[in-house]
Short mmCIF file of C-alpha atoms in Angstrom, two decimals:
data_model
loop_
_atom_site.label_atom_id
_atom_site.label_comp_id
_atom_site.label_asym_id
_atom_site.label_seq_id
_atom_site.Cartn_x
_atom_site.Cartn_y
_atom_site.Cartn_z
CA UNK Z 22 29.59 -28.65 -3.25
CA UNK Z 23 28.62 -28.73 -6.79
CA UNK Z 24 25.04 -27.05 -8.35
CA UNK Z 25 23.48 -26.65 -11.52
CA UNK Z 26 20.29 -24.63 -12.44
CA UNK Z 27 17.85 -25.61 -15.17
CA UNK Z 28 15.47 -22.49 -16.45
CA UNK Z 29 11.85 -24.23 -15.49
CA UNK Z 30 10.04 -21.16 -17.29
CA UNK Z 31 11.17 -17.27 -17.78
CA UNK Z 32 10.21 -16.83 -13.94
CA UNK Z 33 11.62 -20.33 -12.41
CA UNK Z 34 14.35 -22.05 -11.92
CA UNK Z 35 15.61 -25.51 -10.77
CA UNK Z 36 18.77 -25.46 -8.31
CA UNK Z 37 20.76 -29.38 -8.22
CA UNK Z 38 22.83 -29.62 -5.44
CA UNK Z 39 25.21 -31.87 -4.53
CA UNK Z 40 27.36 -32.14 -1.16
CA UNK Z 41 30.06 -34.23 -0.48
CA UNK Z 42 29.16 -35.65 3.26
CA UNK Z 43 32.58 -33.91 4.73
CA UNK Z 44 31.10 -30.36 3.75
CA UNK Z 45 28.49 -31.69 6.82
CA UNK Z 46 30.77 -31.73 9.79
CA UNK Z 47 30.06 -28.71 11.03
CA UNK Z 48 26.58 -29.20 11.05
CA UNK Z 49 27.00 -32.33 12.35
CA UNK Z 50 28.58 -31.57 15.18
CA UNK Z 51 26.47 -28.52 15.60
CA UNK Z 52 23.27 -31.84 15.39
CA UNK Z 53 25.31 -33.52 18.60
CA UNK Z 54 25.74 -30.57 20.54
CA UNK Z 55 22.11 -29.80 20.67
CA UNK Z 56 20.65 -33.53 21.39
CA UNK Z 57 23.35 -33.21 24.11
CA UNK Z 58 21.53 -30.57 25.69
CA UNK Z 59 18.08 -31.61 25.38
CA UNK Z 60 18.31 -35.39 26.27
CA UNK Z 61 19.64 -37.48 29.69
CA UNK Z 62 21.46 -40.81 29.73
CA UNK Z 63 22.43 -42.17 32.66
CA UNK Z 64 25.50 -42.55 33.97
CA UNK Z 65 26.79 -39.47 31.24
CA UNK Z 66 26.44 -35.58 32.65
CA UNK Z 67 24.53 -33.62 30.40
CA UNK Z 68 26.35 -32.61 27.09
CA UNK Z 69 28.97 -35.09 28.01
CA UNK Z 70 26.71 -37.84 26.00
CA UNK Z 71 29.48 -39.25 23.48
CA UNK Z 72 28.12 -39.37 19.88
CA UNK Z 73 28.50 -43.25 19.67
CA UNK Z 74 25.51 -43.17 22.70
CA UNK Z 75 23.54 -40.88 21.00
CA UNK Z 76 23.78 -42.46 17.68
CA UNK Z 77 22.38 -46.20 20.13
CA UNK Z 78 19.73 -44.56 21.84
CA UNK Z 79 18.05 -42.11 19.18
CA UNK Z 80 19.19 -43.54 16.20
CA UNK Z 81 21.90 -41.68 13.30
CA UNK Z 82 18.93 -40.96 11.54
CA UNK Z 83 17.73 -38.10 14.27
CA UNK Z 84 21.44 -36.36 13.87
CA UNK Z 85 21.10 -36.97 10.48
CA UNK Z 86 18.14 -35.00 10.10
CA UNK Z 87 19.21 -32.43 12.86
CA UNK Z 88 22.02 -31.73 10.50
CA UNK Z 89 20.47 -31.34 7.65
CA UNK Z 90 17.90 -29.08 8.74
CA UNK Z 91 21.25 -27.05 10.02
CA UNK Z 92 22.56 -26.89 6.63
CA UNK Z 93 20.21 -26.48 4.08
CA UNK Z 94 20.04 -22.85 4.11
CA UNK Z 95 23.71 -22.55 3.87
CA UNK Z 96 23.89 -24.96 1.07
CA UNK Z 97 21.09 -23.57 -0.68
CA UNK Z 98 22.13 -19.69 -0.70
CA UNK Z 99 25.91 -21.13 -1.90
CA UNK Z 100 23.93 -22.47 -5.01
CA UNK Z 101 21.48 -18.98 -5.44
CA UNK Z 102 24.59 -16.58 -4.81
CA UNK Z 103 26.99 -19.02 -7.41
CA UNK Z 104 24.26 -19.22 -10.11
CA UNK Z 105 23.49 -15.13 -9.77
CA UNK Z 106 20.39 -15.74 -9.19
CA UNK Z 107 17.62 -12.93 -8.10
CA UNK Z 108 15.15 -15.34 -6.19
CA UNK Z 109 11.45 -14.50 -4.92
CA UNK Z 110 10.05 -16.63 -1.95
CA UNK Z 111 10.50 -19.54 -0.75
CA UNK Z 112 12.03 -22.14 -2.08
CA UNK Z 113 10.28 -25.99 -2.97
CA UNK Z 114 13.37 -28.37 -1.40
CA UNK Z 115 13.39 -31.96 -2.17
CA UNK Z 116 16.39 -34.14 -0.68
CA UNK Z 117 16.89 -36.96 -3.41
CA UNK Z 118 19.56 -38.90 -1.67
CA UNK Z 119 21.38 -39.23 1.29
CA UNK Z 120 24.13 -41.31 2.22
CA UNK Z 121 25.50 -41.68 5.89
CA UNK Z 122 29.22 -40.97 4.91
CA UNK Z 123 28.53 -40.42 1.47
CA UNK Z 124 27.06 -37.70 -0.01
CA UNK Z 125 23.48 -35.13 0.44
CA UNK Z 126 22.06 -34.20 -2.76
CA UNK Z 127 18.73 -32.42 -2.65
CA UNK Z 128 16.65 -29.74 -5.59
CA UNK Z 129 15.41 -26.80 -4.80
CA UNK Z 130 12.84 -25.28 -6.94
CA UNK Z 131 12.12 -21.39 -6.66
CA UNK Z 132 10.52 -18.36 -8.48
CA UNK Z 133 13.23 -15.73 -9.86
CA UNK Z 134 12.81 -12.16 -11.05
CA UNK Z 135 12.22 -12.21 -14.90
CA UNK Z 136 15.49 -10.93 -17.09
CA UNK Z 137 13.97 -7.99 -18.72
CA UNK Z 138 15.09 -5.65 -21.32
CA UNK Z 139 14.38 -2.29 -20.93
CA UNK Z 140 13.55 -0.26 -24.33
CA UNK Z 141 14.33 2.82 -25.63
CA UNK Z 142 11.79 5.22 -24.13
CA UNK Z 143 12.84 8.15 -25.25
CA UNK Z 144 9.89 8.34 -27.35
CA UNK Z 145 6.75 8.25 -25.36
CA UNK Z 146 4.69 10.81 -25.65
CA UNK Z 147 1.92 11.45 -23.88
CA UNK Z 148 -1.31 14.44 -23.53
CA UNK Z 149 -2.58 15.45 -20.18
CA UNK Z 150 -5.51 17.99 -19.17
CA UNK Z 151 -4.13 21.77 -19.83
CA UNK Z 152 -3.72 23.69 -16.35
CA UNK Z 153 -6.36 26.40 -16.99
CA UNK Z 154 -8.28 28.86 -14.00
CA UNK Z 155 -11.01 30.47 -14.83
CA UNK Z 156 -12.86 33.35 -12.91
CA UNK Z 157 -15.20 30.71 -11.29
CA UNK Z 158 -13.48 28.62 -10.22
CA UNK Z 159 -11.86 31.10 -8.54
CA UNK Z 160 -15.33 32.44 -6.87
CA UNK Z 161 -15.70 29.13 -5.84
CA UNK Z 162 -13.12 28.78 -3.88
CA UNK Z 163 -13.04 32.52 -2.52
CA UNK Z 164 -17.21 31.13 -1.63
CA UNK Z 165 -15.90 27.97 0.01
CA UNK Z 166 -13.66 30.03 1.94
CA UNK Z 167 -16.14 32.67 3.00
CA UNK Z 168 -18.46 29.31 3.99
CA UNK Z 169 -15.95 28.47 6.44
CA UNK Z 170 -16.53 31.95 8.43
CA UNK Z 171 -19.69 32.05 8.19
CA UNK Z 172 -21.74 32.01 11.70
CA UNK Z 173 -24.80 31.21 12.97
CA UNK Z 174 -27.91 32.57 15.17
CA UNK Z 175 -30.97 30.78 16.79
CA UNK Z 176 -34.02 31.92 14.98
CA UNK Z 177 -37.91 31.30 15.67
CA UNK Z 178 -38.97 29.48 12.64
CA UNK Z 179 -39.09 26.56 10.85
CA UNK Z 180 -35.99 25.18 9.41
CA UNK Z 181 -35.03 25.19 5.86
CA UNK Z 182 -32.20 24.48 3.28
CA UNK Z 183 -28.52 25.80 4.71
CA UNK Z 184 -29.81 26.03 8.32
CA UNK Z 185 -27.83 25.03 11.20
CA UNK Z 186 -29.89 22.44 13.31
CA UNK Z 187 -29.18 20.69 16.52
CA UNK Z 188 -30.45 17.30 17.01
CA UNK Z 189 -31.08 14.46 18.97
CA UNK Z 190 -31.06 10.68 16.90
CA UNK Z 191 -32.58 7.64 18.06
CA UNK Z 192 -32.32 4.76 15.68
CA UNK Z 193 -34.23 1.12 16.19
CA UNK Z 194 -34.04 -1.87 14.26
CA UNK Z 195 -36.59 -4.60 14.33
CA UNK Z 196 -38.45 -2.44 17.29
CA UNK Z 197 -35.32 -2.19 19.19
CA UNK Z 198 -33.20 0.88 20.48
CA UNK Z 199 -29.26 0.18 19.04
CA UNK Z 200 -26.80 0.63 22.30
CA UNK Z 201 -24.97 3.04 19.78
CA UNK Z 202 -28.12 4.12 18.22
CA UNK Z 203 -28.62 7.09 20.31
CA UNK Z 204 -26.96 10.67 20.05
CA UNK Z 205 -27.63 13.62 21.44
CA UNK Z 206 -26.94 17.64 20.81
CA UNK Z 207 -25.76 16.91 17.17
CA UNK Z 208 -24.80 19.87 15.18
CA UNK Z 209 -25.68 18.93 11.68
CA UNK Z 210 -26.26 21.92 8.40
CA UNK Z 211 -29.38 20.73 6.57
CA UNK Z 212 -28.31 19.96 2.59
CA UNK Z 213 -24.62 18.97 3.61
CA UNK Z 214 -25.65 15.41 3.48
CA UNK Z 215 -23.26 14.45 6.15
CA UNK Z 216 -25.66 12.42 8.02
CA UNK Z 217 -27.76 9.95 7.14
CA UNK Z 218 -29.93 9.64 3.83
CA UNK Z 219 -33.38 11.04 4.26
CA UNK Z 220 -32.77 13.37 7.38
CA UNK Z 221 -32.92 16.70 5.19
CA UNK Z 222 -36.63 15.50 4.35
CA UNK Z 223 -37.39 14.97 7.79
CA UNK Z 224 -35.94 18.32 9.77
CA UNK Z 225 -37.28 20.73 7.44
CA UNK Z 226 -40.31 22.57 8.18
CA UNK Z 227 -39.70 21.62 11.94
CA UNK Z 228 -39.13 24.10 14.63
CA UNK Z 229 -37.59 24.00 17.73
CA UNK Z 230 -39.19 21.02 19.50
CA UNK Z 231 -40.41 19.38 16.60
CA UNK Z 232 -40.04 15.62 15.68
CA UNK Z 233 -39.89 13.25 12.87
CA UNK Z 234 -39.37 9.43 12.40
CA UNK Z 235 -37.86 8.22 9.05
CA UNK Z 236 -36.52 5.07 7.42
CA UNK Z 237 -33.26 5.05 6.47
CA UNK Z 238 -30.42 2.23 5.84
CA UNK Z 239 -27.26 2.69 8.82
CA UNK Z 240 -23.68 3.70 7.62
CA UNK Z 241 -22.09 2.66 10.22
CA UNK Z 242 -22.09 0.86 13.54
CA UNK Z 243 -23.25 -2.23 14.92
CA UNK Z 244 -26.14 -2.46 12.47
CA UNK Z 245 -23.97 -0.99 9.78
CA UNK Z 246 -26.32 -1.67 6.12
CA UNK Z 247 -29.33 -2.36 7.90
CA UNK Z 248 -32.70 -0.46 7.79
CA UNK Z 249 -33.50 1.52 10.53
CA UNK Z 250 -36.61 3.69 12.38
CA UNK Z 251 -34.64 6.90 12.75
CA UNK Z 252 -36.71 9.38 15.34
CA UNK Z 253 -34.88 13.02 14.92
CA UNK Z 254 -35.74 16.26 17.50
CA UNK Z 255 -34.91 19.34 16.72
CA UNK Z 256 -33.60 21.46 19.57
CA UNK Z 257 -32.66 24.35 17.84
CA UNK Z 258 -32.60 26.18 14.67
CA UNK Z 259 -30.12 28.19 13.63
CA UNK Z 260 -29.38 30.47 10.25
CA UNK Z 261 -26.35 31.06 8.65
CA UNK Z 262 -24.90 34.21 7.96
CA UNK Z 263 -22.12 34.81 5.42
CA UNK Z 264 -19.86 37.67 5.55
CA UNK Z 265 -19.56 40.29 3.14
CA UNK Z 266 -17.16 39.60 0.70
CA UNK Z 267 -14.57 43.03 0.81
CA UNK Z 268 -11.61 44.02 2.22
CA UNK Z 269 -12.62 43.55 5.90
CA UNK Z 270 -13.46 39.57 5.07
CA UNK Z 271 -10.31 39.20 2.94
CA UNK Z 272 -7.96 40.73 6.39
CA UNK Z 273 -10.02 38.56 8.30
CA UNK Z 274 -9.75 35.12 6.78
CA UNK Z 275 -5.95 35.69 5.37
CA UNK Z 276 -2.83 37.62 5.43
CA UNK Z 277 -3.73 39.42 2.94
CA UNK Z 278 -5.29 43.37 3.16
CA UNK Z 279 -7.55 43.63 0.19
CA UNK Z 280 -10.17 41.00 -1.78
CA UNK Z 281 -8.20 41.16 -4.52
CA UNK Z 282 -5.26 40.33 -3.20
CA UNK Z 283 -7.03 37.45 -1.70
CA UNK Z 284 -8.37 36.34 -5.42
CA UNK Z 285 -4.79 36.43 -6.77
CA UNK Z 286 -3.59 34.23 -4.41
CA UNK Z 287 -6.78 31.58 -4.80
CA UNK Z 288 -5.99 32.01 -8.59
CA UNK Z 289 -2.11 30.86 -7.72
CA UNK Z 290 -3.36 27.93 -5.29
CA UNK Z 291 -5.44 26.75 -7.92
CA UNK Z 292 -3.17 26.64 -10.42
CA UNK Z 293 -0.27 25.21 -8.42
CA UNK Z 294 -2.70 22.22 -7.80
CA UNK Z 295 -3.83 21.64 -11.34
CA UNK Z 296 -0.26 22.06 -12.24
CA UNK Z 297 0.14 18.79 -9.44
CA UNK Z 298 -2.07 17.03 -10.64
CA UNK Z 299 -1.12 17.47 -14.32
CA UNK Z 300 2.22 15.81 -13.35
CA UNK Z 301 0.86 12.97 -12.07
CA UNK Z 302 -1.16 12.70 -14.67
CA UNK Z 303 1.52 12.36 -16.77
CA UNK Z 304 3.52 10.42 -14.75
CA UNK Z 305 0.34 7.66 -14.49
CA UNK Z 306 0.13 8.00 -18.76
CA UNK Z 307 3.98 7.35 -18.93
CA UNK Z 308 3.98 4.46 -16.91
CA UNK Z 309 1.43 3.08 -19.01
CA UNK Z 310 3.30 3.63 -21.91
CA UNK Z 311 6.41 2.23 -20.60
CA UNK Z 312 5.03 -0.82 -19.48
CA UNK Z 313 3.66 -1.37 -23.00
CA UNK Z 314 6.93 -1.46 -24.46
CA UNK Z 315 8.36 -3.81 -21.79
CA UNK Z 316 7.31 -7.79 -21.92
CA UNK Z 317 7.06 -8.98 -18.34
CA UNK Z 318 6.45 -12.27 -17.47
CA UNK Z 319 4.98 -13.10 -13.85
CA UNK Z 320 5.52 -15.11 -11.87
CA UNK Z 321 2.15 -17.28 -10.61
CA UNK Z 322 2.90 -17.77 -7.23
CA UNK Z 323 4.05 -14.44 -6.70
CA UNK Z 324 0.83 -13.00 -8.83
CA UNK Z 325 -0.84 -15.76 -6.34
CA UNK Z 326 0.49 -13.87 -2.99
CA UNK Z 327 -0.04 -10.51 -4.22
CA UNK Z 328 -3.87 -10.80 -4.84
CA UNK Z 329 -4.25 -12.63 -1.74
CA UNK Z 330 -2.65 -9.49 0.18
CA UNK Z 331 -4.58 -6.83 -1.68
CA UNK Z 332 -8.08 -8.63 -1.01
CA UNK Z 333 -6.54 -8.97 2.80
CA UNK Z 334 -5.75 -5.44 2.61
CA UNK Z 335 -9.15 -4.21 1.69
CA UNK Z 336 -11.52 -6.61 3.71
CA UNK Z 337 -9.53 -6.84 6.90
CA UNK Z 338 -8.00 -2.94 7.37
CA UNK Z 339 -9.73 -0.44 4.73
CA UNK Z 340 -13.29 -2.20 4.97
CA UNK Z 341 -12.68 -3.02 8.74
CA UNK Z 342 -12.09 0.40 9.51
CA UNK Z 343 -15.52 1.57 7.46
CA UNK Z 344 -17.63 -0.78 9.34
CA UNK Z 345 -18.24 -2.64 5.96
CA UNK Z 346 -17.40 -6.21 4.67
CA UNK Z 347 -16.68 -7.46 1.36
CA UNK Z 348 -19.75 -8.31 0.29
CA UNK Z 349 -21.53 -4.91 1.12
CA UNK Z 350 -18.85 -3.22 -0.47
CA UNK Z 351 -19.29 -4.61 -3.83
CA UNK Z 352 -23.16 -4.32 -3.30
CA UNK Z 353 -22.04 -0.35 -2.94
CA UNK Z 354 -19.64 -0.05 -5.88
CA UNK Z 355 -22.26 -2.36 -8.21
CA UNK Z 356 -19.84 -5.18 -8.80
CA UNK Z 357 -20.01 -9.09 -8.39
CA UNK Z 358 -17.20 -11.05 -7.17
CA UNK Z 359 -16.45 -12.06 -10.59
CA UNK Z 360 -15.49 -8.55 -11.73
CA UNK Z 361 -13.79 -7.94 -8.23
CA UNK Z 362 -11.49 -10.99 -8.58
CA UNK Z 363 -10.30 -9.94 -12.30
CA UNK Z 364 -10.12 -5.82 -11.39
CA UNK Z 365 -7.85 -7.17 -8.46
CA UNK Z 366 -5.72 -9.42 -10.66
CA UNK Z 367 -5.43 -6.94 -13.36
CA UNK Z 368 -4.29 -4.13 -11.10
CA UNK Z 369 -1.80 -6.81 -8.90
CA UNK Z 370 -0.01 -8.01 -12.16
CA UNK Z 371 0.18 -4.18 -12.88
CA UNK Z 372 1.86 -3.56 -9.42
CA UNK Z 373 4.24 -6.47 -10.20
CA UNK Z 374 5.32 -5.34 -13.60
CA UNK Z 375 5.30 -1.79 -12.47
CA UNK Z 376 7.89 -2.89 -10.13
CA UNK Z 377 10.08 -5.26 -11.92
CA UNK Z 378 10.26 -2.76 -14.82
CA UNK Z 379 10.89 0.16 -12.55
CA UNK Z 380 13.86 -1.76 -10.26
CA UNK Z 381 15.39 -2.72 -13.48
CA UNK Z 382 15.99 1.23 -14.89
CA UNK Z 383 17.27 1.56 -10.83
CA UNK Z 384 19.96 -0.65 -11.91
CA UNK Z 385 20.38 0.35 -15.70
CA UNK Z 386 20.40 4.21 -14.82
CA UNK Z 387 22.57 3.36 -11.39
CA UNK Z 388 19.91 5.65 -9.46
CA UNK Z 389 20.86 5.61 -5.32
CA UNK Z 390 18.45 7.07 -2.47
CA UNK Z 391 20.16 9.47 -0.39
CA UNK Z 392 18.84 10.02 3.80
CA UNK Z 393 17.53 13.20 3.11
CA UNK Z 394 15.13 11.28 0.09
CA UNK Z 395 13.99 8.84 2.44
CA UNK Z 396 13.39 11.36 5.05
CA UNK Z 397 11.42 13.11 3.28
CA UNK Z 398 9.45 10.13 1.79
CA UNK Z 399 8.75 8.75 5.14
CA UNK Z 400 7.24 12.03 5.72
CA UNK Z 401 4.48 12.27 3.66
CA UNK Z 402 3.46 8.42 4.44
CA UNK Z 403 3.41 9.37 8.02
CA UNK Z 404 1.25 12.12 7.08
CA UNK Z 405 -1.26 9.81 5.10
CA UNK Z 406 -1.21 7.00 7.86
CA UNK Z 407 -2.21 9.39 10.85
CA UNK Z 408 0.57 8.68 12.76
CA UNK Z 409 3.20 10.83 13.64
CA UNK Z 410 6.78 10.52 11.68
CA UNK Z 411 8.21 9.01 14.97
CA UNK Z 412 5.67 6.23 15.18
CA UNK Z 413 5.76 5.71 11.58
CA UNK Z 414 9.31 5.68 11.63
CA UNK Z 415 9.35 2.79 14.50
CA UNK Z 416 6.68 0.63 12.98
CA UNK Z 417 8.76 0.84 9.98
CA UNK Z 418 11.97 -0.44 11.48
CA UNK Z 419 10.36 -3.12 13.70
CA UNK Z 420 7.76 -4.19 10.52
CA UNK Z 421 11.51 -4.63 8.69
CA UNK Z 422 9.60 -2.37 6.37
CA UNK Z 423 12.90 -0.09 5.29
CA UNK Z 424 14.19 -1.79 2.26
CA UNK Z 425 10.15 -1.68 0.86
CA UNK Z 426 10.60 2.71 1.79
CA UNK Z 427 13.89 2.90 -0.02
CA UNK Z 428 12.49 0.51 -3.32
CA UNK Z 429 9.21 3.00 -3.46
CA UNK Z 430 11.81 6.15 -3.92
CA UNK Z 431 14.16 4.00 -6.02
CA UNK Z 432 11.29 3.41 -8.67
CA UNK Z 433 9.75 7.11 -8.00
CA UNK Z 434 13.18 8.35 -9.31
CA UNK Z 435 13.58 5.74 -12.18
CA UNK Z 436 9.70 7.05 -13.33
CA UNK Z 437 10.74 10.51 -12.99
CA UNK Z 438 13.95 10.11 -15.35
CA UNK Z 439 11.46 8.00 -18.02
CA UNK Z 440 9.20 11.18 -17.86
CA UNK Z 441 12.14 13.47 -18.52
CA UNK Z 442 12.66 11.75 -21.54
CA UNK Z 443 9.10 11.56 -22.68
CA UNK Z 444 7.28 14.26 -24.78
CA UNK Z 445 4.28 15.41 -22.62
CA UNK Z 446 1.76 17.72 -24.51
CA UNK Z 447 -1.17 19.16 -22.88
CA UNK Z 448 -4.82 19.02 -24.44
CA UNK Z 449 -3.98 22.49 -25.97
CA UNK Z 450 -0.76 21.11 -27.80
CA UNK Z 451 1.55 23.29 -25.98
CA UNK Z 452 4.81 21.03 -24.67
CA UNK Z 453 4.34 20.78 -20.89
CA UNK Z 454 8.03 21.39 -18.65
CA UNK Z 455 7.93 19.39 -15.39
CA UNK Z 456 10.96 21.39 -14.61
CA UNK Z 457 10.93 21.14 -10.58
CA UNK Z 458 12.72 17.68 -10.13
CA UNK Z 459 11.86 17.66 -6.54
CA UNK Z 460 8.51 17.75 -7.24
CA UNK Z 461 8.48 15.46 -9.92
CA UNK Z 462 10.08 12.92 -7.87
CA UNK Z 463 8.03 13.42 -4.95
CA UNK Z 464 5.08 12.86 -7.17
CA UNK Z 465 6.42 10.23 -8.98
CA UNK Z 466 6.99 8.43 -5.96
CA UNK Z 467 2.91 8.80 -4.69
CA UNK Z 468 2.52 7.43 -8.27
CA UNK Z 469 4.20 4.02 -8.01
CA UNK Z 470 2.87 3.96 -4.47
CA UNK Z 471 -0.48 3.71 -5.19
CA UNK Z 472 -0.43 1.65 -7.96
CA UNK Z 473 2.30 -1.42 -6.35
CA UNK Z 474 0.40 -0.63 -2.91
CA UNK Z 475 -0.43 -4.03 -2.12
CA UNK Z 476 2.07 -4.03 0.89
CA UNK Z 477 4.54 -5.56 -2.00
CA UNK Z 478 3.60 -8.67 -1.30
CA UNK Z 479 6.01 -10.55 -2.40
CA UNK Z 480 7.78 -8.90 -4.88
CA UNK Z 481 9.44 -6.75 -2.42
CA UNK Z 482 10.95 -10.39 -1.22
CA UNK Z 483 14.47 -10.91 -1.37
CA UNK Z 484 16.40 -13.76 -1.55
CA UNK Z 485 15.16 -16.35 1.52
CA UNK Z 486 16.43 -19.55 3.02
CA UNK Z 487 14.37 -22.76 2.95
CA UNK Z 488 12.63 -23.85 5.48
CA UNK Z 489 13.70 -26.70 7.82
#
């Protein structure tokens, strides 16, 4: 066999392949055997035809084709593996001659990962927010704390803002009661706006046994965006009642004895968290920088397949699950499709340079990921999926979805090593140390998670075989 590759563009390539017709025996063969066990002739047992009678009854062009379809794929990933080649998709085959007895020659157009040169980034630097606590917002979150304990006791009045009511919902559209319009006993705390628009309005200044009807549009359900006669009766009003904020409250909603002690460890929370998110902050502003200094061609086809999956992504699992389709949920965010369409193909050609940059420091810096890494990372997207690790774990392996786990903590380490590097100064101008490497990979990881999420649509594909 004998190839050659011509460079179509930076991101595809032509394969020319040509195949002397005694590199097709085996396939050949392999083309007789199984016509021999899907047709009858009579007076031959089955898969006793000889090839002679096969070639007078169906034709040599049927084994022909049988065999070529058999060896294609071989053929074709001899020619990707001798070139070097780091293919994406499928390929585009055309057979441009073939000669019983003489020779198969056939081209094979395909996209290929971009040859990109990686920078010296040694000198990004970046500013993120400072990590600063002050005494409200530790009160606040001592207050949201004590809102958690609070409790609650029927009272004889009307009911007001931070009550506790219990309700019963009946909602109608166009005159008509909705099958799943209708709740009863409903615990809902008037201001939390948990509910549905315009029900604070209506169950204040009603006591136990009062009743209101208001308009409002449904959230969710079978008449999910629609406007709705909402008819709400209170059976019960209830007050809140806070505990005192001292000791006795701090034993009671921790492990620890005294208030202040309670403080000092909402004060350490807090801080851990803003110290969090100030590394990802960084790691989001480094990224950005990076990919600055890198050019990245894309490839269209692949650009092509990623959009498609994010819009599939959103409209058919994130939307579905909301009760919401597309075209509500740009009326929400106050978007037209327009603006959609180019936010989506700006953030999908970020995904797929974010990735191509990121795999190629994986191979410059020679960066491995290690059981206890992918463990770990499979962890925390159990964790965000609802499912438990073991289900996670065995949709993973059945999806085939293992090499796209290992790539996502490949690049999260390649990011973290870039942010090493990088100078990262808060808003105060003091030098920021991400110091906990763990941490920082961890993070890092989230980071180029969210922004290639997309289920790497195809630039997660490796090499593939053509199809018959």
């Amino acid at each position: 066999m004998k190839s050659a590759v011509e460079n179509l563009n930076p991101t595809r390539v032509r394969l020319t392949v040509e195949v002397p017709f005694e590199e097709l025996k085996d396939s050949l063969d392999a083309a007789y055997k199984k016509i021999n066990q899907q047709v009858t002739v009579k007076g031959f047992r089955k898969g006793k035809i000889p090839a002679r009678i096969i070639d007078q009854r169906f034709g040599r062009g049927a084994v022909l084709e049988e065999a070529v379809n058999d060896a294609l794929p071989k053929f074709y990933t001899e020619a990707v593996n001798e070139a070097e080649l780091n293919v994406l998709g499928q390929p585009e085959v055309d057979i441009t001659e073939l000669k019983d007895g003489e020779t198969l020659n056939f081209t094979a157009e395909v996209d290929i990962r971009p040859t990109i040169e990686i920078p010296d980034y040694s000198g990004i630097e970046v500013e993120v927010d400072a990590v600063e606590v002050g005494d409200e917002d530790v009160e606040k979150a001592v207050e949201e704390l004590r809102e958690r304990f609070a409790s609650t006791s029927p009272v004889e009045r009307a009911a007001q803002d931070g009550d506790v009511v219990t309700i019963d919902l009946e909602a109608k559209v166009d005159g008509e009661v909705l099958e799943d319009g209708v709740a009863a006993d409903v615990s809902y705390t008037i201001g939390s706006g948990e509910l549905l628009d315009g029900i604070d309005e209506a169950v204040k200044g009603l006591e136990t046994g009062g009743e209101a009807t208001f308009a409002s549009e449904l959230k969710g359900g079978s008449a999910a965006g629609k406007e709705a006669e909402v008819t709400v009766k209170v059976t019960q009003v209830a007050a809140r009642e806070l505990p005192e904020l001292d000791d006795d409250f701090a034993q009671l909603a921790s492990e620890f004895d005294t208030l202040e002690e309670l403080k000092a460890d909402s004060r350490k929370r807090l801080e851990n968290m803003k110290q969090y998110d100030q590394a990802t902050q960084a790691q989001e502003r480094v990224l950005e920088k990076l990919l600055e200094l890198v050019e990245v061609p894309v490839p269209e086809k692949l650009l092509e397949d990623e959009i498609n999956t994010r819009k599939h992504n959103l409209e058919h699992h994130q939307l579905g699950q909301m009760g919401l389709d597309l075209a509500k949920y740009l009326e929400i965010q106050g978007k037209t499709e327009e603006e959609f369409d180019a936010e989506t193909k700006e953030a999908a050609i970020k995904g797929i340079k974010t990735q191509f940059v990121l795999d190629e420091l994986v191979n410059k810096e020679k960066l491995n990921v290690n059981q206890e890494e992918l463990t770990e990372h499979l962890m925390r997207r159990a964790a965000s999926s609802g499912m438990s690790p073991d289900q996670f774990a065995q949709a993973v392996v059945e999806g085939g979805q293992v090499p796209m786990l290992v790539g996502e903590v490949a690049r999260g380490k390649a990011l973290a090593v870039v942010v090493e590097a990088a100078t990262v100064k808060d808003t105060n101008g003091e030098v920021v140390d991400l110091d906990d490497e763990e941490d920082e990979t961890e993070s890092a990881t989230e980071v180029v998670a969210g922004v290639t999420d997309g289920d790497e649509a195809s630039a997660e594909a490796s090499e593939e075989k053509p199809e018959a």
